[in-house]
Every structure is written in structure tokens, then in C-alpha cells.
Short mmCIF file of C-alpha atoms and ligand atoms in Angstrom, two decimals:
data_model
loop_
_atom_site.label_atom_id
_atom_site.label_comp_id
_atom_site.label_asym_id
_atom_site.label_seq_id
_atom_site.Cartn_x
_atom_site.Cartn_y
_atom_site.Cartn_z
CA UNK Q 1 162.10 146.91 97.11
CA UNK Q 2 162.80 147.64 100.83
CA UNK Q 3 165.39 146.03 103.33
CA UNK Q 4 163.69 142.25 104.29
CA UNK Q 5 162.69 141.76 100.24
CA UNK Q 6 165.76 142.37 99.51
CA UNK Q 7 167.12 140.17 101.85
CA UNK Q 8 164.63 137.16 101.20
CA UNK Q 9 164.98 137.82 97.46
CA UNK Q 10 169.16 136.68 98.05
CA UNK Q 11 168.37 133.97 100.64
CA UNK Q 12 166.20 132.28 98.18
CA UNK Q 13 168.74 132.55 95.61
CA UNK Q 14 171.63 131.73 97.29
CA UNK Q 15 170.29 128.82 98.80
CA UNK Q 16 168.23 127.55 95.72
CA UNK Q 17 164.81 128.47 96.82
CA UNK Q 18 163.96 130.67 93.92
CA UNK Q 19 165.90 132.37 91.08
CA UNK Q 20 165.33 134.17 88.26
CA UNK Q 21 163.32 132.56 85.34
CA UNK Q 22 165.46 131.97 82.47
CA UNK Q 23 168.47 133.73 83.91
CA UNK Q 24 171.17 132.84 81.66
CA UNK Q 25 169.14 134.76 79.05
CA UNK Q 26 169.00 137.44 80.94
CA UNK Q 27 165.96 137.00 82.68
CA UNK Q 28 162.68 137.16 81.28
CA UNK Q 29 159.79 139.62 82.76
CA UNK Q 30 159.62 138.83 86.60
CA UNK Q 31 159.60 135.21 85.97
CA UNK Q 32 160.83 133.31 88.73
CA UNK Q 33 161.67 129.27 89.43
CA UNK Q 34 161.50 127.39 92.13
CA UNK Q 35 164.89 125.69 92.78
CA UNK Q 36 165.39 122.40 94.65
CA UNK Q 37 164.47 123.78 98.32
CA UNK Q 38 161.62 126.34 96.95
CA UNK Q 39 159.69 123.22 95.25
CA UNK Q 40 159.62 121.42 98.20
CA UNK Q 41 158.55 124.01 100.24
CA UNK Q 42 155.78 125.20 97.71
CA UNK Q 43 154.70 121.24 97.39
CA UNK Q 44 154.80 121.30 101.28
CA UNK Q 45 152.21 123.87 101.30
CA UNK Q 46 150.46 122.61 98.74
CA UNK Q 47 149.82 118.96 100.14
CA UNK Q 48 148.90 120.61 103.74
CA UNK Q 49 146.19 122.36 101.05
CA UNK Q 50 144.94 119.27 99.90
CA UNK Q 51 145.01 117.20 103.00
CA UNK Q 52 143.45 119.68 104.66
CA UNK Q 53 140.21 120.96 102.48
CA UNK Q 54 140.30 117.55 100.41
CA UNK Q 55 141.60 114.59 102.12
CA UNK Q 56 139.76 114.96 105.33
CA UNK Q 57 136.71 116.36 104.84
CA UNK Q 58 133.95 114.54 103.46
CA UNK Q 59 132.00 116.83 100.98
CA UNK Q 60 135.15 118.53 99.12
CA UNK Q 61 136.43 116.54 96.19
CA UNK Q 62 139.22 117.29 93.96
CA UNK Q 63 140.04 118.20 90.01
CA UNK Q 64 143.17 118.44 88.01
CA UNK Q 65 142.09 120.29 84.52
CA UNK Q 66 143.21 121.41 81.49
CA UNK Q 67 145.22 125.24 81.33
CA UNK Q 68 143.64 125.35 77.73
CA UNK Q 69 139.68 125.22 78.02
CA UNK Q 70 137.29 126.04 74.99
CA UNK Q 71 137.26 129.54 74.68
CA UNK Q 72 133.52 129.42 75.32
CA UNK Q 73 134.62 129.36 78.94
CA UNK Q 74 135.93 133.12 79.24
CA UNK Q 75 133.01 134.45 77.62
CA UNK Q 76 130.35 132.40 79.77
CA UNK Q 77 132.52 134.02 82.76
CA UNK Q 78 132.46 137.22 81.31
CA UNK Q 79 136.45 137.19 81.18
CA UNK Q 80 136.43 137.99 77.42
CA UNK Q 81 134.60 141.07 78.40
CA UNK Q 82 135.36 142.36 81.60
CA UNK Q 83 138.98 140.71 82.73
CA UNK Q 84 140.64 144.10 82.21
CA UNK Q 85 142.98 146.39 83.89
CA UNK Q 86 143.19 150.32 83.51
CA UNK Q 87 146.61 150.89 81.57
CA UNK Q 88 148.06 153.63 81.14
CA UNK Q 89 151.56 154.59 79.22
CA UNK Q 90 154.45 156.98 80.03
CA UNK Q 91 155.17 160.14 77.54
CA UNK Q 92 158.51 160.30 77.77
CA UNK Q 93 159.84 156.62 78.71
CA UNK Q 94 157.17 154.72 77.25
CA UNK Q 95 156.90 151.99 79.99
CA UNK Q 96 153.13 150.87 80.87
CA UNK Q 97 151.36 150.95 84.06
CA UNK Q 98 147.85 149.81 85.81
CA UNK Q 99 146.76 153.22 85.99
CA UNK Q 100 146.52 152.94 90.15
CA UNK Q 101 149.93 152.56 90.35
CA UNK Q 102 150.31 155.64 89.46
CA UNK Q 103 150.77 157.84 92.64
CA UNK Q 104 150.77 161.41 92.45
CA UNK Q 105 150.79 161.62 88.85
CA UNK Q 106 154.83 160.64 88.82
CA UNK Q 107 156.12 158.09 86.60
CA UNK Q 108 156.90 155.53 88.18
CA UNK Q 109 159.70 154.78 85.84
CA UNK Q 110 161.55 157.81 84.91
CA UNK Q 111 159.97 159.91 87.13
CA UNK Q 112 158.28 162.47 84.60
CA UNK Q 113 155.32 164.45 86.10
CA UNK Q 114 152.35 164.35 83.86
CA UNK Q 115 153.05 162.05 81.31
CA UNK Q 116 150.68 159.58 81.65
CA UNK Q 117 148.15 158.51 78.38
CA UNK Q 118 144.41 158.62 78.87
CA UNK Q 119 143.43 155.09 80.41
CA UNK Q 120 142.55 152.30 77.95
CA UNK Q 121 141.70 148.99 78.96
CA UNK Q 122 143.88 145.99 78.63
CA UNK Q 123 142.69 142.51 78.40
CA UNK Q 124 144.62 140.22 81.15
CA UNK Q 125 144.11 137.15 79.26
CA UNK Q 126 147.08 135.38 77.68
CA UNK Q 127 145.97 134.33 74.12
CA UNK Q 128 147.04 131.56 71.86
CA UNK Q 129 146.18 129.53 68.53
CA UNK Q 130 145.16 125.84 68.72
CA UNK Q 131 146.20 123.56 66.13
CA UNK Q 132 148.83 124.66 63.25
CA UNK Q 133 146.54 127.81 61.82
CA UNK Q 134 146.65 131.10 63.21
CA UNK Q 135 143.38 132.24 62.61
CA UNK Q 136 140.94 133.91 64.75
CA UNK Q 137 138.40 131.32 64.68
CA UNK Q 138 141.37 128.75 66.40
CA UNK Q 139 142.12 131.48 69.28
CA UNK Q 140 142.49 130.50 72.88
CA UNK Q 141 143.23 131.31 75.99
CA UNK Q 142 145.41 130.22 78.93
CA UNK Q 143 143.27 129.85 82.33
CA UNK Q 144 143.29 133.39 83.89
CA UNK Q 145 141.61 131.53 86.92
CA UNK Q 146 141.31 127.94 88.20
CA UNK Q 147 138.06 128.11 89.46
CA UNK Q 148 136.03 128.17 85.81
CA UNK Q 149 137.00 124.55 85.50
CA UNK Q 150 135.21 123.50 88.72
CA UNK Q 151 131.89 124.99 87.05
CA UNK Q 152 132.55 123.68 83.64
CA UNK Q 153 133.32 119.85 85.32
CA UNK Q 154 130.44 120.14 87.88
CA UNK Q 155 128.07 118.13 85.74
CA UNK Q 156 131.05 115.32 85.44
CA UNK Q 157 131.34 115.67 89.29
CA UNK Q 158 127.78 115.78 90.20
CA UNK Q 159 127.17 112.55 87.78
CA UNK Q 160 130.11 110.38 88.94
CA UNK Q 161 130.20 110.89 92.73
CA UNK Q 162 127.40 111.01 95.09
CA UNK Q 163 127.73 114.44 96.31
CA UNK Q 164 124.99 115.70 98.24
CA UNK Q 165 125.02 119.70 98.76
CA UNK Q 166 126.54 121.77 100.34
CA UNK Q 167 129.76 120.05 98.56
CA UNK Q 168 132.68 121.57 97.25
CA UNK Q 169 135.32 121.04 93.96
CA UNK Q 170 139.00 121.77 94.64
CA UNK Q 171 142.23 122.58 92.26
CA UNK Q 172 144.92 123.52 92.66
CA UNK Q 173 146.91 124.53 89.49
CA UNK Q 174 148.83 127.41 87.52
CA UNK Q 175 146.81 130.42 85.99
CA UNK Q 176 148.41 132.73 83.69
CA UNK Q 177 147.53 136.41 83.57
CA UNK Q 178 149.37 138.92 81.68
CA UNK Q 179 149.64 141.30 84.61
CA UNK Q 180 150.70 145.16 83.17
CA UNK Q 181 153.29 145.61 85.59
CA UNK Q 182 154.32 142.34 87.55
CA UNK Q 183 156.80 142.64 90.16
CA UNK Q 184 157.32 142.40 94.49
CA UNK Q 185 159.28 138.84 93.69
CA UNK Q 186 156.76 136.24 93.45
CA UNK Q 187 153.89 138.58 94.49
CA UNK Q 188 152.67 139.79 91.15
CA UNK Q 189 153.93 137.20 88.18
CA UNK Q 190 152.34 136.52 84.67
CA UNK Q 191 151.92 132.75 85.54
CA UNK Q 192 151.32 131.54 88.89
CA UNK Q 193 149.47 129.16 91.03
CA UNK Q 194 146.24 128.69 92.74
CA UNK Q 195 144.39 126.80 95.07
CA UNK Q 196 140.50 127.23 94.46
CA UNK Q 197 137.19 125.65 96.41
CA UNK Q 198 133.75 126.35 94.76
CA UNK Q 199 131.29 125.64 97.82
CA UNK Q 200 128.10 124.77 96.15
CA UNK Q 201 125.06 125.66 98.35
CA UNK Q 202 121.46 125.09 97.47
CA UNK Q 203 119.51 128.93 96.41
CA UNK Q 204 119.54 130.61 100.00
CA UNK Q 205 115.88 131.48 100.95
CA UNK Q 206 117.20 134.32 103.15
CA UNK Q 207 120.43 135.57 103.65
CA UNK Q 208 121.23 133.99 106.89
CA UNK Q 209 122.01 131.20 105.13
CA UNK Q 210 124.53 131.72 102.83
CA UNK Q 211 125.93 134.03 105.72
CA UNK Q 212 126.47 130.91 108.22
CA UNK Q 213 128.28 129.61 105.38
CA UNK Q 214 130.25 132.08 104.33
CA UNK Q 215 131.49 132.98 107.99
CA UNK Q 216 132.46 129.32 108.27
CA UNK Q 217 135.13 129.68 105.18
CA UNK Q 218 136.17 133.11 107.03
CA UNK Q 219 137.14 131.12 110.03
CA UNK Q 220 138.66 128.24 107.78
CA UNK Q 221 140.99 130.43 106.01
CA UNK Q 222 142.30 132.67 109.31
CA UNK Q 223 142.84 129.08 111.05
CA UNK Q 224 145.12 127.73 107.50
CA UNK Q 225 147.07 130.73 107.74
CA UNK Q 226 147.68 130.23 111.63
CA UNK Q 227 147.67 126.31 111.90
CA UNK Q 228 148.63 125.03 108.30
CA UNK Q 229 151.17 127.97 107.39
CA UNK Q 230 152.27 128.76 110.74
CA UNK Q 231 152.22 132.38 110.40
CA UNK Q 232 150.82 135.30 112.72
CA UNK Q 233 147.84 136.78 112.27
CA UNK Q 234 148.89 140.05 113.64
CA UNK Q 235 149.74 141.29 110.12
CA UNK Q 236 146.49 139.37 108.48
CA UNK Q 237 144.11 142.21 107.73
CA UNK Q 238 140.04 141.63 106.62
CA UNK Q 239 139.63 143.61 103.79
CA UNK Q 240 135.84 144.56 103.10
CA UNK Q 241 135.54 144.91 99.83
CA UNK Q 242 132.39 148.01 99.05
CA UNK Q 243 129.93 147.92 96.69
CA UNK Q 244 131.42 149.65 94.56
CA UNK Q 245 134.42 147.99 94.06
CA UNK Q 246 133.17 144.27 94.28
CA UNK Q 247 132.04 141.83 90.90
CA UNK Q 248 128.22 143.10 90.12
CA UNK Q 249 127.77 139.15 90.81
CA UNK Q 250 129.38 139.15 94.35
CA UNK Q 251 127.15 139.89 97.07
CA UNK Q 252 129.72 139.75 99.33
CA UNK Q 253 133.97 140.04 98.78
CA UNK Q 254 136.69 139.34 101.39
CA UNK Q 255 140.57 140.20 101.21
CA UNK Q 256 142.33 139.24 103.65
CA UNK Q 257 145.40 140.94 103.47
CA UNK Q 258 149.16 140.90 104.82
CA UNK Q 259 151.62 143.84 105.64
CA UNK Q 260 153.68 142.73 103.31
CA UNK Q 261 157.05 145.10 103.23
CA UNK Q 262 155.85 147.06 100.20
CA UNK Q 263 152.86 147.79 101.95
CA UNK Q 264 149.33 146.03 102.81
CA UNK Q 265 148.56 143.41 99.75
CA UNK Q 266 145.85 140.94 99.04
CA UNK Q 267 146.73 137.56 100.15
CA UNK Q 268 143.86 135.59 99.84
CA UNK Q 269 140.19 135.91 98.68
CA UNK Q 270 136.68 134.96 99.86
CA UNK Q 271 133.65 135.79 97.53
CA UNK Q 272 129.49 134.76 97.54
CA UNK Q 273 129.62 134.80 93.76
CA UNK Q 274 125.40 133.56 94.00
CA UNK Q 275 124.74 131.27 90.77
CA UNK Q 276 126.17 133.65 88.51
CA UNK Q 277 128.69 131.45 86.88
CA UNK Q 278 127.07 128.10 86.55
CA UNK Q 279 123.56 130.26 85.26
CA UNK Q 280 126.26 131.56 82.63
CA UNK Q 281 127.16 128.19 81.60
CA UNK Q 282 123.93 126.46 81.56
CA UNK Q 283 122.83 129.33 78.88
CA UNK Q 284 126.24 129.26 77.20
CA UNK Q 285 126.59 125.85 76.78
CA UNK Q 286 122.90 124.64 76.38
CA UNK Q 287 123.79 121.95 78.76
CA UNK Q 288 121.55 121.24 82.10
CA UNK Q 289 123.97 122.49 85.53
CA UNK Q 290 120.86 122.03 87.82
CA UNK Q 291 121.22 120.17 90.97
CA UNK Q 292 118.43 117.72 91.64
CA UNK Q 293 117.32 117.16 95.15
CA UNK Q 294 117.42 113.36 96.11
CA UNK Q 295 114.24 113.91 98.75
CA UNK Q 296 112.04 116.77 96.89
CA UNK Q 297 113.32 116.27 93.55
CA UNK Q 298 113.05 119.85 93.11
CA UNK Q 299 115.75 120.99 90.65
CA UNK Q 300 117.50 124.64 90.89
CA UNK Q 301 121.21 125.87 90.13
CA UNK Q 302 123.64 126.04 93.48
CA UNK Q 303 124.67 129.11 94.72
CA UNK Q 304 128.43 129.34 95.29
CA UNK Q 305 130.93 130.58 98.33
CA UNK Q 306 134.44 130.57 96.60
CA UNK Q 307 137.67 130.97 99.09
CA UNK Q 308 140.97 131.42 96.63
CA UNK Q 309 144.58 131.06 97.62
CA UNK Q 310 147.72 132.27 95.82
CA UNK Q 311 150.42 130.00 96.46
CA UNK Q 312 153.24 131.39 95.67
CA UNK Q 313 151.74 134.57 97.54
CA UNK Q 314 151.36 132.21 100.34
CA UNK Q 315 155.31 130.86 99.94
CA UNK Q 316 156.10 134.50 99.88
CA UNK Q 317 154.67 135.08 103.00
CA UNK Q 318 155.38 131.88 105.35
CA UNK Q 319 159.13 133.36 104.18
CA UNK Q 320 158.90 137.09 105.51
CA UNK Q 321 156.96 135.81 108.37
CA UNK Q 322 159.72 133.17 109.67
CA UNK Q 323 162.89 134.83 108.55
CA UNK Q 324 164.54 136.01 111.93
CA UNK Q 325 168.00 137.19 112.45
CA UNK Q 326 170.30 136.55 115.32
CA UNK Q 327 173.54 137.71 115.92
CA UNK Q 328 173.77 138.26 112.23
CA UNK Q 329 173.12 134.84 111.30
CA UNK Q 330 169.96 133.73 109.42
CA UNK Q 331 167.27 131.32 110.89
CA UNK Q 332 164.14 131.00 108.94
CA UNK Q 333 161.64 129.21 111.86
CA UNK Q 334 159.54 127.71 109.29
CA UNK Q 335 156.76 124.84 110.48
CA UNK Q 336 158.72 121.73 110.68
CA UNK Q 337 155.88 120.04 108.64
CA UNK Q 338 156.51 123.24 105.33
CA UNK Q 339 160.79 122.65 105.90
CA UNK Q 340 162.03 121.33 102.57
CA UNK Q 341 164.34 119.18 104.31
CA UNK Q 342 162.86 117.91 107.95
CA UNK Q 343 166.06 116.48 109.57
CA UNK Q 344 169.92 116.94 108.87
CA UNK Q 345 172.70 113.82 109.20
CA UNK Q 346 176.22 115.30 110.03
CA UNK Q 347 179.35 112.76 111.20
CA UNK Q 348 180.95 114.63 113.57
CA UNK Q 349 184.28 114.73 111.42
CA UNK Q 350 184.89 114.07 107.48
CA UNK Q 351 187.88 112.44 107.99
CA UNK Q 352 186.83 109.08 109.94
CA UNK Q 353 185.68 106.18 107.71
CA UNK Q 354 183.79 104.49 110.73
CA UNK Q 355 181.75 107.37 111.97
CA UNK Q 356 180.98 108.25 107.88
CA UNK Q 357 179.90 105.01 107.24
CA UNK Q 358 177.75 104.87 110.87
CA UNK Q 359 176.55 108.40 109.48
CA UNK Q 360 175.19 107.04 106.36
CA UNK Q 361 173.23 104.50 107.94
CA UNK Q 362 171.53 106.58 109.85
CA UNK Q 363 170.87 109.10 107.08
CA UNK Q 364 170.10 106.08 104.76
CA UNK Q 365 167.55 104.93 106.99
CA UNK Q 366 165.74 108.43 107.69
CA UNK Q 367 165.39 109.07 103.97
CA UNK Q 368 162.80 106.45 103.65
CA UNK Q 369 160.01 108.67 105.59
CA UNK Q 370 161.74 112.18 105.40
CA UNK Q 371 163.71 114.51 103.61
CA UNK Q 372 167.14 114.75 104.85
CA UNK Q 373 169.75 116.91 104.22
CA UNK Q 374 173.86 115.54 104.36
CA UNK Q 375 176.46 117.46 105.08
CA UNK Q 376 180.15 116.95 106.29
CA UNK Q 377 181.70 119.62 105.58
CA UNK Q 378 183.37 122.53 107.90
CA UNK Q 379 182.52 122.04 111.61
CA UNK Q 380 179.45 121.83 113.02
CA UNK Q 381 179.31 125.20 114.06
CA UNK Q 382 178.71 126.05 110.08
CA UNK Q 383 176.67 123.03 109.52
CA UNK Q 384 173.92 124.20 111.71
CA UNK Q 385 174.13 127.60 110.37
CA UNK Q 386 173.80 126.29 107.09
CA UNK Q 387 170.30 124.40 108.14
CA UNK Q 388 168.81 127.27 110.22
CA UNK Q 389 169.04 129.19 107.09
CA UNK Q 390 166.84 126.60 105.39
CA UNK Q 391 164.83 126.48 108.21
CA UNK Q 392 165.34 122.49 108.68
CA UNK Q 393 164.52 121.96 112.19
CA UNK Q 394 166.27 119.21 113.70
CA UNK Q 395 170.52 118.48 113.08
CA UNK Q 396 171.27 114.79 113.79
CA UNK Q 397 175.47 114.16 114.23
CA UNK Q 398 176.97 111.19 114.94
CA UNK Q 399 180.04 111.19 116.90
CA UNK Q 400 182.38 107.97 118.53
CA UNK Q 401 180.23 107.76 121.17
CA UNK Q 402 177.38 106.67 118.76
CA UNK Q 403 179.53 103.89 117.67
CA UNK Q 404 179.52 102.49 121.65
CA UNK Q 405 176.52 103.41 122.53
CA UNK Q 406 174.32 103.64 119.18
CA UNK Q 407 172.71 107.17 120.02
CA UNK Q 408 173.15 110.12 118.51
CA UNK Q 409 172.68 114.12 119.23
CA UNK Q 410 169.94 115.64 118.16
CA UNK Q 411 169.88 119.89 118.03
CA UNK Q 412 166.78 121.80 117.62
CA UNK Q 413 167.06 124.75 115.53
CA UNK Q 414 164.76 127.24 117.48
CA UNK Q 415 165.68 126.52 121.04
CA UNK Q 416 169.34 124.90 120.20
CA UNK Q 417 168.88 122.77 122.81
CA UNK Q 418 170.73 119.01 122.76
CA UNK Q 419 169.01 115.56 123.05
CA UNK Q 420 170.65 112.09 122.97
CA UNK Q 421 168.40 109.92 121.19
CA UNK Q 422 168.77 106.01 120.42
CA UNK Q 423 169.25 105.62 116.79
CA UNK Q 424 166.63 103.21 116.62
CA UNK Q 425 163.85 105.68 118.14
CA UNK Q 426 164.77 108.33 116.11
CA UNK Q 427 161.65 107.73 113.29
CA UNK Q 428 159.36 107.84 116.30
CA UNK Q 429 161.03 111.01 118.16
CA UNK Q 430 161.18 113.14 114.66
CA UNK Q 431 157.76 112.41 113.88
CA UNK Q 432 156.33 113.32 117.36
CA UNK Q 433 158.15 116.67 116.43
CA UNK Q 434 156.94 117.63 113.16
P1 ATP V 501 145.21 141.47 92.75
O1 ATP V 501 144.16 142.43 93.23
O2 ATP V 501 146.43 141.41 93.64
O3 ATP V 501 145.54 141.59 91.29
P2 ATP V 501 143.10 139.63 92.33
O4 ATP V 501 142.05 140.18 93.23
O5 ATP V 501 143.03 139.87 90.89
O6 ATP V 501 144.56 140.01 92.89
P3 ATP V 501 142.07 136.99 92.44
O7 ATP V 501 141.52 137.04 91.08
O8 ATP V 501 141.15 137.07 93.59
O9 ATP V 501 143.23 138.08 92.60
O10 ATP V 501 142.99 135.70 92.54
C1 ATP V 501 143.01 134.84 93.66
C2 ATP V 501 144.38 134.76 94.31
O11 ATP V 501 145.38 134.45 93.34
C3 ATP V 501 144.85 136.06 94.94
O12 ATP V 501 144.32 136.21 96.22
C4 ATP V 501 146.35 135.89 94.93
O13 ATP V 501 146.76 135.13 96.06
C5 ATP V 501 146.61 135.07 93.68
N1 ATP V 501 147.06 135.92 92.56
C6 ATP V 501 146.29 136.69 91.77
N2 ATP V 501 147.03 137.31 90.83
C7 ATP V 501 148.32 136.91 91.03
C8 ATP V 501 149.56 137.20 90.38
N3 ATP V 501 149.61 137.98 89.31
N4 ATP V 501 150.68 136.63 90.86
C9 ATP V 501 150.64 135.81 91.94
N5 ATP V 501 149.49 135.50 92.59
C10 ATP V 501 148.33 136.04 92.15
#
């Protein structure tokens, strides 16, 4: 890993963002948790998601399903098939590899030249038993993918809301692939999460049409990653994905990429996947997935526009993209609306009951509409250090002139400029800012 990994990597676990999965064992296979700032930061994120593509729009609705679905699923999606890497193994060290990560025929483990195995393929999809027998008839899988769910629930959605297309199910939840070699820090784990929209549209009658639509998602997803996330686009690349490489179902495949500091990675995806899936499932399942037209009463299968989102991808990101350095101290100038904690309450000494207790008020009092950080130790030189490296964006401290004249400072953590604020206008002067 190069130089700003690195140094993200130790932020995040020296401030409880994210550490190691199971570290007292040891570790366990690029596993990583998120630790008391990193959850609030991912839910951040998340809820922006939801309030965003859900809450305020009128034709997306949501769906929270089960990781285990009938195994009927993957093979209707052509996952038991097709959801395979290349793999290849090392001679002489024995690790394994997706064959293109092989560069120059150099192992990427021990360095050997030539080593490599033939390619076989490897199934991605993390299997289990269900119920006390392990027998193959009981096998199952763990969701590879969040999206299946939305096609296997759209006859439950269609049925108990009164969805009219173009309409679109949302999820967000964890998927669980068993990548051949995971690694980058959160960038490529076994189990991570999504956020998935299937955009039903009726059967295009030319391709204009699911075009407009597909252009609109384009635009959606550039303006999350700008408005929502609060990160440049200079370093968002459109990847067009060819012929060639694209699902034989997808008539048309977006990446949009970041320059991530290992080198230009998929970030997101955007995919016209036609009717492919829910055509699968109707003939899998024997079960009618047609969409019946309130005014014709003509009845046909929707064609779908899919836009995916990693979010831990997307938590990796909003942290390489706002991690700054000045004068060797850390500020990380995330969106006030993603900080884990939105405001910080110092007194302006540890040692005074009356400006402690005046302290806690305040902080009491904030904690009802925002997260708020305490802290009263060192000076305040350290305590505002300590914040910028979480990235929370306003310090509050209350000194003995709050106690005369019940106002307190409030410090910005990108400009460092000062404001005196009444105490009782603070709510209203913290939520104008984030
Ligand atoms: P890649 O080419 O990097 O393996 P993919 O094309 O297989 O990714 P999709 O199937 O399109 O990925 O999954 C949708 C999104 O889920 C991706 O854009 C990414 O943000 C996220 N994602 C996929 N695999 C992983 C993983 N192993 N760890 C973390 N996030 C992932």
C-alpha cells in the first residue's frame, strides 16, 4: 500500500474508525470493523442514501431482505453458473490469485517468475447448509448481491403499493463474496455492503427510451458523489464498459471510477440489465412477474436500469478525498452532515466546577439533536486538533465569560475562524451550518 493508505489505514485505527476484524485473534482475512466513529460515519452515508433516492422521491420504495434466499435465486440469476473469477495458484508459494492480478507473469507473493497454474474458475459464492444436515440437497448461499431480492420481492411490491412505472426498489444491505484475493483496506473484503436501485421501466420501443433514462441515473450518481458525499469529481472517471467485457444481458455498463492511491478502481456501477432477471424468475419460479398496465391493461415484464453503490468503497473514498494535512497536523474536511460527531463541548479549563457544570449543560442540551463529542482534557490547542482529525466541524468552549454573559465560542474547523454565539441560539446556528 502507498503513502496516504497507509496513513488513512492508522488514522482510522487510532481514532476508532476502523480496525482489524477479529484482531485479538490475529486478524482474520482482510476483515475489517467499524469502530465507534467509522459506524457513524458509514450510517451517515447511508441515511443521506436513503433520504435521498427513498425518502424524497415519490416512485422509489424501499426493502430490507433476507442474506439467506432459496437457492433457486442464484441459479435464476445465473450466479450458480457464471459468478466466477479466473484463479490462478503460485508454484512455489502456493498463494492464489484472480488471474489479472497477475502482472508480468511475477508472483505477486514471492515474486517467482512463471509459476502460475493454468486458470480454473472459482465460484464467488459463499456456501452454507440450512437446518442441522449437511447435505447437498440443504445447500445455500449467502447474497453475493443485493439487488436479486428486489426482483424476487417485486410481485410483493407491485401487489401491496400502488406503484405505477417507471418505479424503483431500494436496499441497502451486506453481500458476501468470497473474493480470491481481498485487500486495499475496505476496498476489496469478503463481506461488505451495498446500496442497490432496480429502476423498472416498461419494454422500450426504441432505444431512446431507455437511454433518457439511463442518462438520468448517470447524472444522479455524479451529483451523490459531489452533493451527498462531498467529494471532487476531478478523480471520478466514466468507465465504458465494451462489449466484450459487459454481462451478455447488459446492453449498456457504466463504472465510474476513482484514482484511488493504488491506482484507478471501480467505485460505483450503472447497468441496462433489459428484463433479463425478472424473465429468469418468472420461468424459474413459475410465478407471474408481469406488470399490468392500469389504462391498456396490456401486460409485459419491465425492463430494468440498475445504479449500485459500495459503501464501504464509498467510506473509503469520502476519507482519501477529505484527509488534508497542515503543518503536520491532520484535518479530515469531511461534510458536516457525514462527521460522526457534528459539534464538540470543551470548558475552557478542567479544573473549575462552575464552568464544568455550565459546560455540561450546554453539551447536555446539544445531544438531544446532534452528536457531540466532550472533551476536557489538555488545552484547547490539543482539543481542536483532536476534532479536526475526526473531521467534527464546529468546537464549542465555554469560558467565565459564558457564565456573565451566557455565550459561548464557537471555532470552525476549516477556516478556524471564532464566533460568539448565545447559548440559547446555538441549535439554530449549528443547524444552519450543517
Ligand atoms: P469489482 O470489479 O471491483 O470486483 P464488481 O464489478 O464485481 O466489482 P459489482 O458486482 O458491480 O462489483 O458490485 C457493485 C458495487 O459493490 C461495486 O461498485 C462496489 O462498490 C461494491 N463491491 C463489489 N465487490 C466488493 C468487495 N469485494 N468489497 C467491497 N465492495 C465491493
Amino acid at each position: 500500500m502507498n503513502d496516504l493508505m497507509d496513513k488513512i489505514v492508522a488514522l482510522c485505527k487510532r481514532r476508532g474508525f476502523i480496525f482489524p476484524g477479529s484482531e485479538i485473534y490475529g486478524g482474520l482475512s482482510n476483515s475489517w470493523d467499524y469502530g465507534p466513529l467509522g459506524v457513524e460515519l458509514k450510517n451517515n452515508i447511508k441515511q443521506a442514501w436513503w433520504k435521498r433516492f427513498v425518502n424524497l422521491r415519490e416512485d422509489i420504495v424501499g426493502i430490507d431482505a433476507a442474506l439467506i434466499m432459496n437457492p433457486k435465486v442464484w441459479e435464476a440469476s445465473g450466479h450458480v453458473a457464471n459468478f466466477q473469477d479466473p484463479l490462478v495458484e503460485c508454484k512455489k508459494c502456493h498463494e492464489r490469485f484472480r488471474a489479472d492480478s497477475i502482472k508480468e507473469e511475477v508472483c505477486p507473493n514471492c515474486g517467482a517468475r512463471d509459476s502460475t497454474t493454468p486458470e480454473r474458475m472459482f465460484n464467488l459464492m459463499f456456501k452454507t447448509f440450512i437446518g442441522p444436515a449437511e447435505e447437498t440437497s440443504n445447500i445455500a448461499y449467502f447474497r453475493p448481491e443485493t439487488a436479486q431480492a428486489m426482483f424476487a420481492d417485486f410481485r410483493s411490491v407491485l401487489d401491496t403499493s400502488r406503484l405505477r412505472l417507471p418505479f424503483g426498489i431500494a436496499q441497502i444491505g451486506k453481500a458476501f463474496r468470497n473474493e480470491i484475493t481481498p485487500g486495499n483496506f475496505i476496498f476489496r473484503t469478503r463481506e461488505f455492503e451495498q446500496m442497490e436501485i432496480e429502476y423498472f421501466i416498461p419494454p422500450p420501443k426504441q432505444d431512446a427510451d431507455w437511454q433518457g433514462v439511463f442518462e438520468v441515473w448517470r447524472k444522479e450518481m455524479l451529483s451523490w458523489i459531489k452533493d451527498d458525499l462531498g467529494v471532487n469529481l476531478d478523480k471520478i472517471h466514466e468507465h465504458e464498459i465494451g462489449t466484450e467485457e459487459r454481462a451478455h444481458y447488459s446492453k449498456r455498463t457504466i463504472d465510474f471510477e476513482y484514482d484511488f492511491p493504488f491506482g484507478r478502481s471501480e467505485l460505483y456501477g450503472l447497468a441496462y440489465r433489459t428484463d433479463f432477471d425478472l424473465k429468469n424468475h418468472e420461468r424459474y419460479s413459475g410465478q407471474n412477474l408481469k406488470y399490468k398496465d392500469p389504462e391498456t391493461g396490456e401486460e409485459f415484464i419491465p425492463h430494468v436500469i440498475e445504479p449500485t453503490w459500495g459503501v464501504d468503497r464509498s467510506v473509503l473514498v469520502v476519507l482519501l478525498d477529505t484527509y488534508n494535512e497542515q503543518e503536520g497536523r491532520v484535518i479530515l474536511k469531511l461534510k458536516p452532515s457525514l462527521s460522526p460527531y457534528k459539534v464538540a463541548v470543551f470548558p475552557l479549563l478542567a479544573n473549575k466546577p462552575e464552568l464544568i457544570k455550565e459546560a455540561r449543560k450546554v453539551y447536555l442540551d446539544l445531544k438531544k439533536d446532534f452528536m457531540v463529542a466532550w472533551d476536557d482534557r489538555g488545552n484547547i490547542g490539543k482539543r481542536y486538533a483532536s476534532q479536526d482529525e475526526i473531521g467534527t466541524p464546529f468546537c464549542v468552549t465555554v469560558d467565565f465569560q459564558s457564565l456573565e454573559d451566557e455565550m459561548v465560542t464557537v471555532r470552525d474547523r476549516d477556516s478556524a475562524k471564532q464566533d460568539r454565539v448565545k447559548i440559547n441560539e446555538l441549535k439554530e446556528y449549528l443547524t444552519k451550518r450543517i
